[in-house]
């Protein structure tokens, strides 16, 4: 699992960079043939783009890098269980394997919420591996929102 | 309903322009205070961006135009029932009212599929109005895919 952890570490690095930009600390990388071809943290605030979750930004970067709409054979590592929007985008992009860190019972859509990959309107489901570095991934989020609550208003 | 139809006509115009670009003919407009602030057709092929469905592109344009992440008070008109990705993005953007044309039992996520707005992990649901210009919207898609099947290989 060392390869797996190396890429999740890169996703965690993107999450930390997001926190430094005052964005919700979630990070993602897209990997093809052992190389990172897309990487991003959440960037909704800086770009005024509500759709710019880490997974979406990393997928868009990877698609642009390859000059193609879909990413068959690519794997995505993300620090938090993807939301409904991102879970569907991961399916549309034909991601092969999805690795994620912490669960998100409130907003997730893989093992929580709509469980998109189990639904008849999901036409491609990645293989899913969860719980990688989940404590670190969750702590980043907890610390970020704790800091927010303690900010002077 | 003349105002409603005027904006759906604009969404249909975007769908037709998409077909001319050889993209799946779906179009969307975002309307705030009676003015169109975002408009797009599907543009996944031209941009190599699997997330660039009409609704996503129109929402991104509107967010950029206003310099904000969310669009409270804005309405979205789209020719086809939004998919799972787009339904969630519409929720995240805090769209007030969603008007759509044709149903999409295979890929939709409003009255079909995951019915995202009825789920506990949906934290904002727009008011939904469906069936506007649905015949025209559906015919655009049927004609497009019929044309595809008849293309020489």
mmCIF file of C-alpha atoms in Angstrom:
data_model
loop_
_atom_site.group_PDB
_atom_site.id
_atom_site.type_symbol
_atom_site.label_atom_id
_atom_site.label_comp_id
_atom_site.label_asym_id
_atom_site.label_seq_id
_atom_site.Cartn_x
_atom_site.Cartn_y
_atom_site.Cartn_z
ATOM 1 C CA UNK A 1 0.000 0.000 0.000
ATOM 2 C CA UNK A 2 3.019 2.356 -0.138
ATOM 3 C CA UNK A 3 2.060 3.651 -3.594
ATOM 4 C CA UNK A 4 -1.434 4.270 -2.387
ATOM 5 C CA UNK A 5 -0.247 6.228 0.599
ATOM 6 C CA UNK A 6 2.173 8.289 -1.449
ATOM 7 C CA UNK A 7 -0.653 9.610 -3.578
ATOM 8 C CA UNK A 8 -2.958 10.151 -0.613
ATOM 9 C CA UNK A 9 -0.117 12.147 0.976
ATOM 10 C CA UNK A 10 -0.118 14.339 -2.113
ATOM 11 C CA UNK A 11 -3.882 14.798 -1.790
ATOM 12 C CA UNK A 12 -3.378 15.750 1.878
ATOM 13 C CA UNK A 13 -0.727 18.265 0.806
ATOM 14 C CA UNK A 14 -3.296 19.845 -1.526
ATOM 15 C CA UNK A 15 -5.786 19.944 1.344
ATOM 16 C CA UNK A 16 -3.260 21.781 3.543
ATOM 17 C CA UNK A 17 -2.572 24.284 0.776
ATOM 18 C CA UNK A 18 -6.313 24.873 0.502
ATOM 19 C CA UNK A 19 -6.483 25.661 4.236
ATOM 20 C CA UNK A 20 -3.648 28.168 3.806
ATOM 21 C CA UNK A 21 -5.779 29.901 1.154
ATOM 22 C CA UNK A 22 -8.728 29.872 3.579
ATOM 23 C CA UNK A 23 -10.565 27.273 1.498
ATOM 24 C CA UNK A 24 -12.137 24.153 3.009
ATOM 25 C CA UNK A 25 -9.169 21.730 3.300
ATOM 26 C CA UNK A 26 -9.953 18.948 0.894
ATOM 27 C CA UNK A 27 -7.417 17.819 -1.684
ATOM 28 C CA UNK A 28 -7.356 15.444 -4.635
ATOM 29 C CA UNK A 29 -4.947 14.005 -7.169
ATOM 30 C CA UNK A 30 -5.564 12.087 -10.387
ATOM 31 C CA UNK A 31 -3.008 9.389 -11.170
ATOM 32 C CA UNK A 32 -2.400 7.631 -14.470
ATOM 33 C CA UNK A 33 0.308 4.988 -14.930
ATOM 34 C CA UNK A 34 1.980 6.020 -11.682
ATOM 35 C CA UNK A 35 2.112 9.721 -12.549
ATOM 36 C CA UNK A 36 0.046 12.573 -11.139
ATOM 37 C CA UNK A 37 -1.766 14.230 -14.049
ATOM 38 C CA UNK A 38 -4.115 16.481 -12.047
ATOM 39 C CA UNK A 39 -3.947 17.878 -8.525
ATOM 40 C CA UNK A 40 -6.000 20.452 -6.675
ATOM 41 C CA UNK A 41 -7.443 21.577 -3.408
ATOM 42 C CA UNK A 42 -10.868 23.106 -2.995
ATOM 43 C CA UNK A 43 -10.799 26.433 -4.763
ATOM 44 C CA UNK A 44 -14.399 27.622 -4.766
ATOM 45 C CA UNK A 45 -13.744 30.925 -2.999
ATOM 46 C CA UNK A 46 -10.731 32.127 -4.935
ATOM 47 C CA UNK A 47 -12.346 31.321 -8.280
ATOM 48 C CA UNK A 48 -15.938 32.258 -7.369
ATOM 49 C CA UNK A 49 -16.846 28.848 -8.733
ATOM 50 C CA UNK A 50 -19.193 26.822 -6.592
ATOM 51 C CA UNK A 51 -18.363 23.739 -8.657
ATOM 52 C CA UNK A 52 -14.601 23.949 -7.989
ATOM 53 C CA UNK A 53 -14.357 21.184 -5.430
ATOM 54 C CA UNK A 54 -10.945 19.497 -5.254
ATOM 55 C CA UNK A 55 -12.055 16.453 -7.252
ATOM 56 C CA UNK A 56 -13.647 18.554 -9.996
ATOM 57 C CA UNK A 57 -10.600 20.795 -10.325
ATOM 58 C CA UNK A 58 -8.209 17.810 -10.394
ATOM 59 C CA UNK A 59 -10.323 15.997 -13.002
ATOM 60 C CA UNK A 60 -10.547 19.102 -15.181
ATOM 61 C CA UNK A 61 -6.780 19.550 -14.958
ATOM 62 C CA UNK A 62 -6.187 15.919 -15.905
ATOM 63 C CA UNK A 63 -8.629 16.082 -18.838
ATOM 64 C CA UNK A 64 -6.917 19.231 -20.082
ATOM 65 C CA UNK A 65 -3.468 17.654 -19.700
ATOM 66 C CA UNK A 66 -4.499 14.650 -21.787
ATOM 67 C CA UNK A 67 -6.686 16.601 -24.207
ATOM 68 C CA UNK A 68 -9.576 14.244 -23.666
ATOM 69 C CA UNK A 69 -12.972 14.237 -22.011
ATOM 70 C CA UNK A 70 -12.613 11.040 -20.060
ATOM 71 C CA UNK A 71 -9.918 9.408 -17.961
ATOM 72 C CA UNK A 72 -10.233 5.633 -18.339
ATOM 73 C CA UNK A 73 -7.487 3.841 -16.416
ATOM 74 C CA UNK A 74 -6.908 6.804 -14.107
ATOM 75 C CA UNK A 75 -7.318 6.678 -10.334
ATOM 76 C CA UNK A 76 -8.468 9.486 -8.067
ATOM 77 C CA UNK A 77 -7.280 10.044 -4.507
ATOM 78 C CA UNK A 78 -9.267 12.482 -2.387
ATOM 79 C CA UNK A 79 -9.115 13.253 1.312
ATOM 80 C CA UNK A 80 -12.897 13.235 1.895
ATOM 81 C CA UNK A 81 -15.742 11.068 0.610
ATOM 82 C CA UNK A 82 -16.955 12.758 -2.587
ATOM 83 C CA UNK A 83 -20.221 14.701 -2.543
ATOM 84 C CA UNK A 84 -23.090 14.012 -4.946
ATOM 85 C CA UNK A 85 -21.744 16.377 -7.614
ATOM 86 C CA UNK A 86 -18.215 14.977 -7.472
ATOM 87 C CA UNK A 87 -19.293 11.336 -7.249
ATOM 88 C CA UNK A 88 -21.198 11.797 -10.515
ATOM 89 C CA UNK A 89 -18.324 13.655 -12.190
ATOM 90 C CA UNK A 90 -15.943 10.816 -11.185
ATOM 91 C CA UNK A 91 -18.341 8.382 -12.849
ATOM 92 C CA UNK A 92 -18.657 10.500 -16.012
ATOM 93 C CA UNK A 93 -14.855 10.745 -16.241
ATOM 94 C CA UNK A 94 -14.626 6.937 -16.146
ATOM 95 C CA UNK A 95 -12.203 6.980 -13.212
ATOM 96 C CA UNK A 96 -11.016 3.418 -12.595
ATOM 97 C CA UNK A 97 -10.365 3.456 -8.847
ATOM 98 C CA UNK A 98 -11.475 5.931 -6.219
ATOM 99 C CA UNK A 99 -9.473 6.127 -2.986
ATOM 100 C CA UNK A 100 -10.742 8.407 -0.262
ATOM 101 C CA UNK A 101 -9.877 9.288 3.319
ATOM 102 C CA UNK A 102 -12.575 10.357 5.750
ATOM 103 C CA UNK A 103 -16.256 9.521 5.465
ATOM 104 C CA UNK A 104 -18.756 12.355 5.060
ATOM 105 C CA UNK A 105 -22.151 11.235 6.365
ATOM 106 C CA UNK A 106 -23.624 14.740 5.937
ATOM 107 C CA UNK A 107 -22.613 15.391 2.355
ATOM 108 C CA UNK A 108 -21.016 12.256 0.930
ATOM 109 C CA UNK A 109 -22.545 10.239 -1.884
ATOM 110 C CA UNK A 110 -20.516 7.029 -2.021
ATOM 111 C CA UNK A 111 -21.196 5.128 1.208
ATOM 112 C CA UNK A 112 -23.439 7.943 2.504
ATOM 113 C CA UNK A 113 -26.384 9.852 1.061
ATOM 114 C CA UNK A 114 -27.490 8.849 -2.418
ATOM 115 C CA UNK A 115 -24.794 6.108 -2.744
ATOM 116 C CA UNK A 116 -24.576 7.048 -6.396
ATOM 117 C CA UNK A 117 -22.458 4.112 -7.541
ATOM 118 C CA UNK A 118 -25.142 1.675 -6.428
ATOM 119 C CA UNK A 119 -27.906 3.368 -8.422
ATOM 120 C CA UNK A 120 -29.361 2.329 -11.794
ATOM 121 C CA UNK A 121 -28.720 5.834 -13.223
ATOM 122 C CA UNK A 122 -24.986 5.392 -12.572
ATOM 123 C CA UNK A 123 -23.514 4.019 -15.789
ATOM 124 C CA UNK A 124 -19.900 3.622 -14.607
ATOM 125 C CA UNK A 125 -18.801 2.922 -11.053
ATOM 126 C CA UNK A 126 -15.151 3.069 -9.983
ATOM 127 C CA UNK A 127 -13.688 0.507 -7.617
ATOM 128 C CA UNK A 128 -13.840 2.194 -4.221
ATOM 129 C CA UNK A 129 -11.238 2.065 -1.418
ATOM 130 C CA UNK A 130 -11.989 4.165 1.659
ATOM 131 C CA UNK A 131 -10.394 4.981 4.990
ATOM 132 C CA UNK A 132 -6.876 5.831 3.718
ATOM 133 C CA UNK A 133 -5.284 8.354 6.109
ATOM 134 C CA UNK A 134 -8.776 9.037 7.337
ATOM 135 C CA UNK A 135 -7.737 10.412 10.728
ATOM 136 C CA UNK A 136 -5.352 12.965 9.231
ATOM 137 C CA UNK A 137 -7.897 13.930 6.578
ATOM 138 C CA UNK A 138 -10.652 14.412 9.143
ATOM 139 C CA UNK A 139 -8.389 16.341 11.545
ATOM 140 C CA UNK A 140 -7.574 18.863 8.840
ATOM 141 C CA UNK A 141 -11.275 19.614 8.476
ATOM 142 C CA UNK A 142 -12.007 19.666 12.201
ATOM 143 C CA UNK A 143 -9.091 22.044 12.864
ATOM 144 C CA UNK A 144 -10.149 24.320 9.987
ATOM 145 C CA UNK A 145 -13.730 24.706 11.168
ATOM 146 C CA UNK A 146 -12.630 25.020 14.815
ATOM 147 C CA UNK A 147 -10.378 27.888 13.731
ATOM 148 C CA UNK A 148 -13.310 29.476 11.860
ATOM 149 C CA UNK A 149 -15.529 29.387 14.932
ATOM 150 C CA UNK A 150 -12.795 31.054 17.001
ATOM 151 C CA UNK A 151 -12.221 33.890 14.521
ATOM 152 C CA UNK A 152 -13.335 37.328 15.734
ATOM 153 C CA UNK A 153 -16.584 38.310 14.063
ATOM 154 C CA UNK B 1 -45.976 32.112 -18.326
ATOM 155 C CA UNK B 2 -44.621 34.344 -21.137
ATOM 156 C CA UNK B 3 -41.517 35.266 -19.086
ATOM 157 C CA UNK B 4 -40.909 31.632 -18.352
ATOM 158 C CA UNK B 5 -41.133 30.659 -21.969
ATOM 159 C CA UNK B 6 -38.884 33.484 -23.089
ATOM 160 C CA UNK B 7 -36.049 32.147 -20.953
ATOM 161 C CA UNK B 8 -36.690 28.547 -21.932
ATOM 162 C CA UNK B 9 -36.519 29.700 -25.559
ATOM 163 C CA UNK B 10 -33.082 31.106 -24.807
ATOM 164 C CA UNK B 11 -32.058 27.782 -23.264
ATOM 165 C CA UNK B 12 -33.337 26.017 -26.402
ATOM 166 C CA UNK B 13 -31.289 28.426 -28.535
ATOM 167 C CA UNK B 14 -28.192 27.395 -26.557
ATOM 168 C CA UNK B 15 -29.086 23.746 -27.122
ATOM 169 C CA UNK B 16 -29.323 24.340 -30.881
ATOM 170 C CA UNK B 17 -25.948 26.088 -30.889
ATOM 171 C CA UNK B 18 -24.496 23.086 -29.047
ATOM 172 C CA UNK B 19 -25.798 20.757 -31.777
ATOM 173 C CA UNK B 20 -24.145 22.962 -34.407
ATOM 174 C CA UNK B 21 -20.842 22.445 -32.556
ATOM 175 C CA UNK B 22 -21.519 18.683 -32.529
ATOM 176 C CA UNK B 23 -22.126 18.705 -28.764
ATOM 177 C CA UNK B 24 -25.143 17.031 -27.165
ATOM 178 C CA UNK B 25 -27.933 19.627 -27.592
ATOM 179 C CA UNK B 26 -28.769 20.724 -24.076
ATOM 180 C CA UNK B 27 -28.870 24.393 -23.136
ATOM 181 C CA UNK B 28 -29.255 26.420 -19.967
ATOM 182 C CA UNK B 29 -29.619 30.009 -18.825
ATOM 183 C CA UNK B 30 -29.346 31.563 -15.370
ATOM 184 C CA UNK B 31 -31.694 34.478 -14.731
ATOM 185 C CA UNK B 32 -31.518 37.062 -11.964
ATOM 186 C CA UNK B 33 -34.021 39.918 -11.641
ATOM 187 C CA UNK B 34 -35.270 39.315 -15.171
ATOM 188 C CA UNK B 35 -31.804 39.380 -16.753
ATOM 189 C CA UNK B 36 -29.766 36.498 -18.142
ATOM 190 C CA UNK B 37 -26.460 36.396 -16.246
ATOM 191 C CA UNK B 38 -25.193 33.044 -17.508
ATOM 192 C CA UNK B 39 -25.937 31.024 -20.629
ATOM 193 C CA UNK B 40 -24.376 27.955 -22.177
ATOM 194 C CA UNK B 41 -24.874 24.798 -24.113
ATOM 195 C CA UNK B 42 -23.082 21.556 -23.408
ATOM 196 C CA UNK B 43 -19.437 22.123 -24.184
ATOM 197 C CA UNK B 44 -17.679 19.006 -22.923
ATOM 198 C CA UNK B 45 -16.066 18.078 -26.237
ATOM 199 C CA UNK B 46 -14.695 21.444 -27.277
ATOM 200 C CA UNK B 47 -13.228 22.101 -23.838
ATOM 201 C CA UNK B 48 -12.159 18.511 -23.023
ATOM 202 C CA UNK B 49 -14.046 19.042 -19.773
ATOM 203 C CA UNK B 50 -16.326 16.230 -18.731
ATOM 204 C CA UNK B 51 -17.925 18.537 -16.145
ATOM 205 C CA UNK B 52 -18.928 21.174 -18.712
ATOM 206 C CA UNK B 53 -22.614 20.323 -18.942
ATOM 207 C CA UNK B 54 -24.830 23.263 -19.923
ATOM 208 C CA UNK B 55 -26.012 23.896 -16.354
ATOM 209 C CA UNK B 56 -22.483 23.826 -14.919
ATOM 210 C CA UNK B 57 -21.142 26.161 -17.590
ATOM 211 C CA UNK B 58 -24.068 28.591 -17.148
ATOM 212 C CA UNK B 59 -23.678 28.569 -13.350
ATOM 213 C CA UNK B 60 -19.914 29.170 -13.630
ATOM 214 C CA UNK B 61 -20.551 32.082 -15.981
ATOM 215 C CA UNK B 62 -23.136 33.578 -13.638
ATOM 216 C CA UNK B 63 -20.906 33.193 -10.562
ATOM 217 C CA UNK B 64 -18.054 34.834 -12.435
ATOM 218 C CA UNK B 65 -20.306 37.669 -13.620
ATOM 219 C CA UNK B 66 -21.428 38.409 -10.074
ATOM 220 C CA UNK B 67 -18.058 37.669 -8.449
ATOM 221 C CA UNK B 68 -19.658 35.357 -5.948
ATOM 222 C CA UNK B 69 -19.788 31.659 -5.205
ATOM 223 C CA UNK B 70 -23.530 31.333 -4.861
ATOM 224 C CA UNK B 71 -26.569 32.590 -6.740
ATOM 225 C CA UNK B 72 -29.391 33.091 -4.232
ATOM 226 C CA UNK B 73 -32.480 34.515 -5.905
ATOM 227 C CA UNK B 74 -31.394 33.285 -9.341
ATOM 228 C CA UNK B 75 -33.412 30.881 -11.469
ATOM 229 C CA UNK B 76 -32.071 28.276 -13.862
ATOM 230 C CA UNK B 77 -33.769 27.182 -17.094
ATOM 231 C CA UNK B 78 -32.460 24.027 -18.738
ATOM 232 C CA UNK B 79 -33.828 21.991 -21.610
ATOM 233 C CA UNK B 80 -33.343 18.569 -19.969
ATOM 234 C CA UNK B 81 -33.808 17.275 -16.440
ATOM 235 C CA UNK B 82 -30.455 17.810 -14.680
ATOM 236 C CA UNK B 83 -28.171 14.832 -14.053
ATOM 237 C CA UNK B 84 -26.832 13.923 -10.616
ATOM 238 C CA UNK B 85 -23.777 16.175 -10.938
ATOM 239 C CA UNK B 86 -25.768 19.174 -12.131
ATOM 240 C CA UNK B 87 -28.627 18.705 -9.664
ATOM 241 C CA UNK B 88 -26.111 18.883 -6.816
ATOM 242 C CA UNK B 89 -24.323 21.904 -8.314
ATOM 243 C CA UNK B 90 -27.693 23.694 -8.642
ATOM 244 C CA UNK B 91 -28.289 23.008 -4.947
ATOM 245 C CA UNK B 92 -24.804 24.196 -3.932
ATOM 246 C CA UNK B 93 -25.308 27.402 -5.949
ATOM 247 C CA UNK B 94 -28.528 28.079 -4.014
ATOM 248 C CA UNK B 95 -30.575 28.435 -7.193
ATOM 249 C CA UNK B 96 -34.090 29.560 -6.240
ATOM 250 C CA UNK B 97 -36.183 28.025 -9.006
ATOM 251 C CA UNK B 98 -35.311 25.287 -11.469
ATOM 252 C CA UNK B 99 -37.300 25.099 -14.723
ATOM 253 C CA UNK B 100 -36.606 22.225 -17.052
ATOM 254 C CA UNK B 101 -37.970 20.826 -20.279
ATOM 255 C CA UNK B 102 -37.811 17.107 -20.999
ATOM 256 C CA UNK B 103 -37.532 14.368 -18.396
ATOM 257 C CA UNK B 104 -34.452 12.147 -18.393
ATOM 258 C CA UNK B 105 -35.330 8.801 -16.813
ATOM 259 C CA UNK B 106 -31.907 7.331 -17.708
ATOM 260 C CA UNK B 107 -29.697 10.053 -16.297
ATOM 261 C CA UNK B 108 -31.842 12.611 -14.492
ATOM 262 C CA UNK B 109 -31.671 13.201 -10.764
ATOM 263 C CA UNK B 110 -34.679 15.401 -9.983
ATOM 264 C CA UNK B 111 -37.809 13.318 -10.622
ATOM 265 C CA UNK B 112 -35.695 10.358 -11.811
ATOM 266 C CA UNK B 113 -32.708 8.492 -10.393
ATOM 267 C CA UNK B 114 -31.449 9.664 -7.015
ATOM 268 C CA UNK B 115 -34.095 12.415 -6.715
ATOM 269 C CA UNK B 116 -31.453 14.496 -5.024
ATOM 270 C CA UNK B 117 -33.717 17.295 -3.787
ATOM 271 C CA UNK B 118 -35.723 14.825 -1.715
ATOM 272 C CA UNK B 119 -32.661 13.426 0.087
ATOM 273 C CA UNK B 120 -31.401 14.264 3.587
ATOM 274 C CA UNK B 121 -27.919 15.077 2.216
ATOM 275 C CA UNK B 122 -29.435 17.840 0.060
ATOM 276 C CA UNK B 123 -29.171 21.028 2.104
ATOM 277 C CA UNK B 124 -30.916 23.389 -0.343
ATOM 278 C CA UNK B 125 -33.613 22.402 -2.821
ATOM 279 C CA UNK B 126 -34.844 24.768 -5.529
ATOM 280 C CA UNK B 127 -38.520 25.029 -6.393
ATOM 281 C CA UNK B 128 -38.918 22.777 -9.424
ATOM 282 C CA UNK B 129 -41.072 23.358 -12.524
ATOM 283 C CA UNK B 130 -40.823 20.745 -15.254
ATOM 284 C CA UNK B 131 -42.266 20.085 -18.694
ATOM 285 C CA UNK B 132 -41.678 23.543 -20.214
ATOM 286 C CA UNK B 133 -41.222 23.168 -23.990
ATOM 287 C CA UNK B 134 -40.552 19.522 -23.304
ATOM 288 C CA UNK B 135 -41.444 18.295 -26.797
ATOM 289 C CA UNK B 136 -39.091 20.711 -28.516
ATOM 290 C CA UNK B 137 -36.322 19.973 -26.000
ATOM 291 C CA UNK B 138 -36.699 16.215 -26.455
ATOM 292 C CA UNK B 139 -36.894 16.449 -30.260
ATOM 293 C CA UNK B 140 -33.574 18.284 -30.383
ATOM 294 C CA UNK B 141 -31.952 15.345 -28.600
ATOM 295 C CA UNK B 142 -33.733 12.663 -30.644
ATOM 296 C CA UNK B 143 -32.771 14.356 -33.919
ATOM 297 C CA UNK B 144 -29.170 14.757 -32.791
ATOM 298 C CA UNK B 145 -28.692 11.111 -31.869
ATOM 299 C CA UNK B 146 -30.604 9.951 -34.964
ATOM 300 C CA UNK B 147 -28.169 11.995 -37.048
ATOM 301 C CA UNK B 148 -25.240 10.398 -35.192
ATOM 302 C CA UNK B 149 -26.454 6.898 -35.943
ATOM 303 C CA UNK B 150 -26.788 7.759 -39.636
ATOM 304 C CA UNK B 151 -23.289 9.233 -39.941
ATOM 305 C CA UNK B 152 -20.860 7.168 -42.047
ATOM 306 C CA UNK B 153 -18.413 5.308 -39.817
#
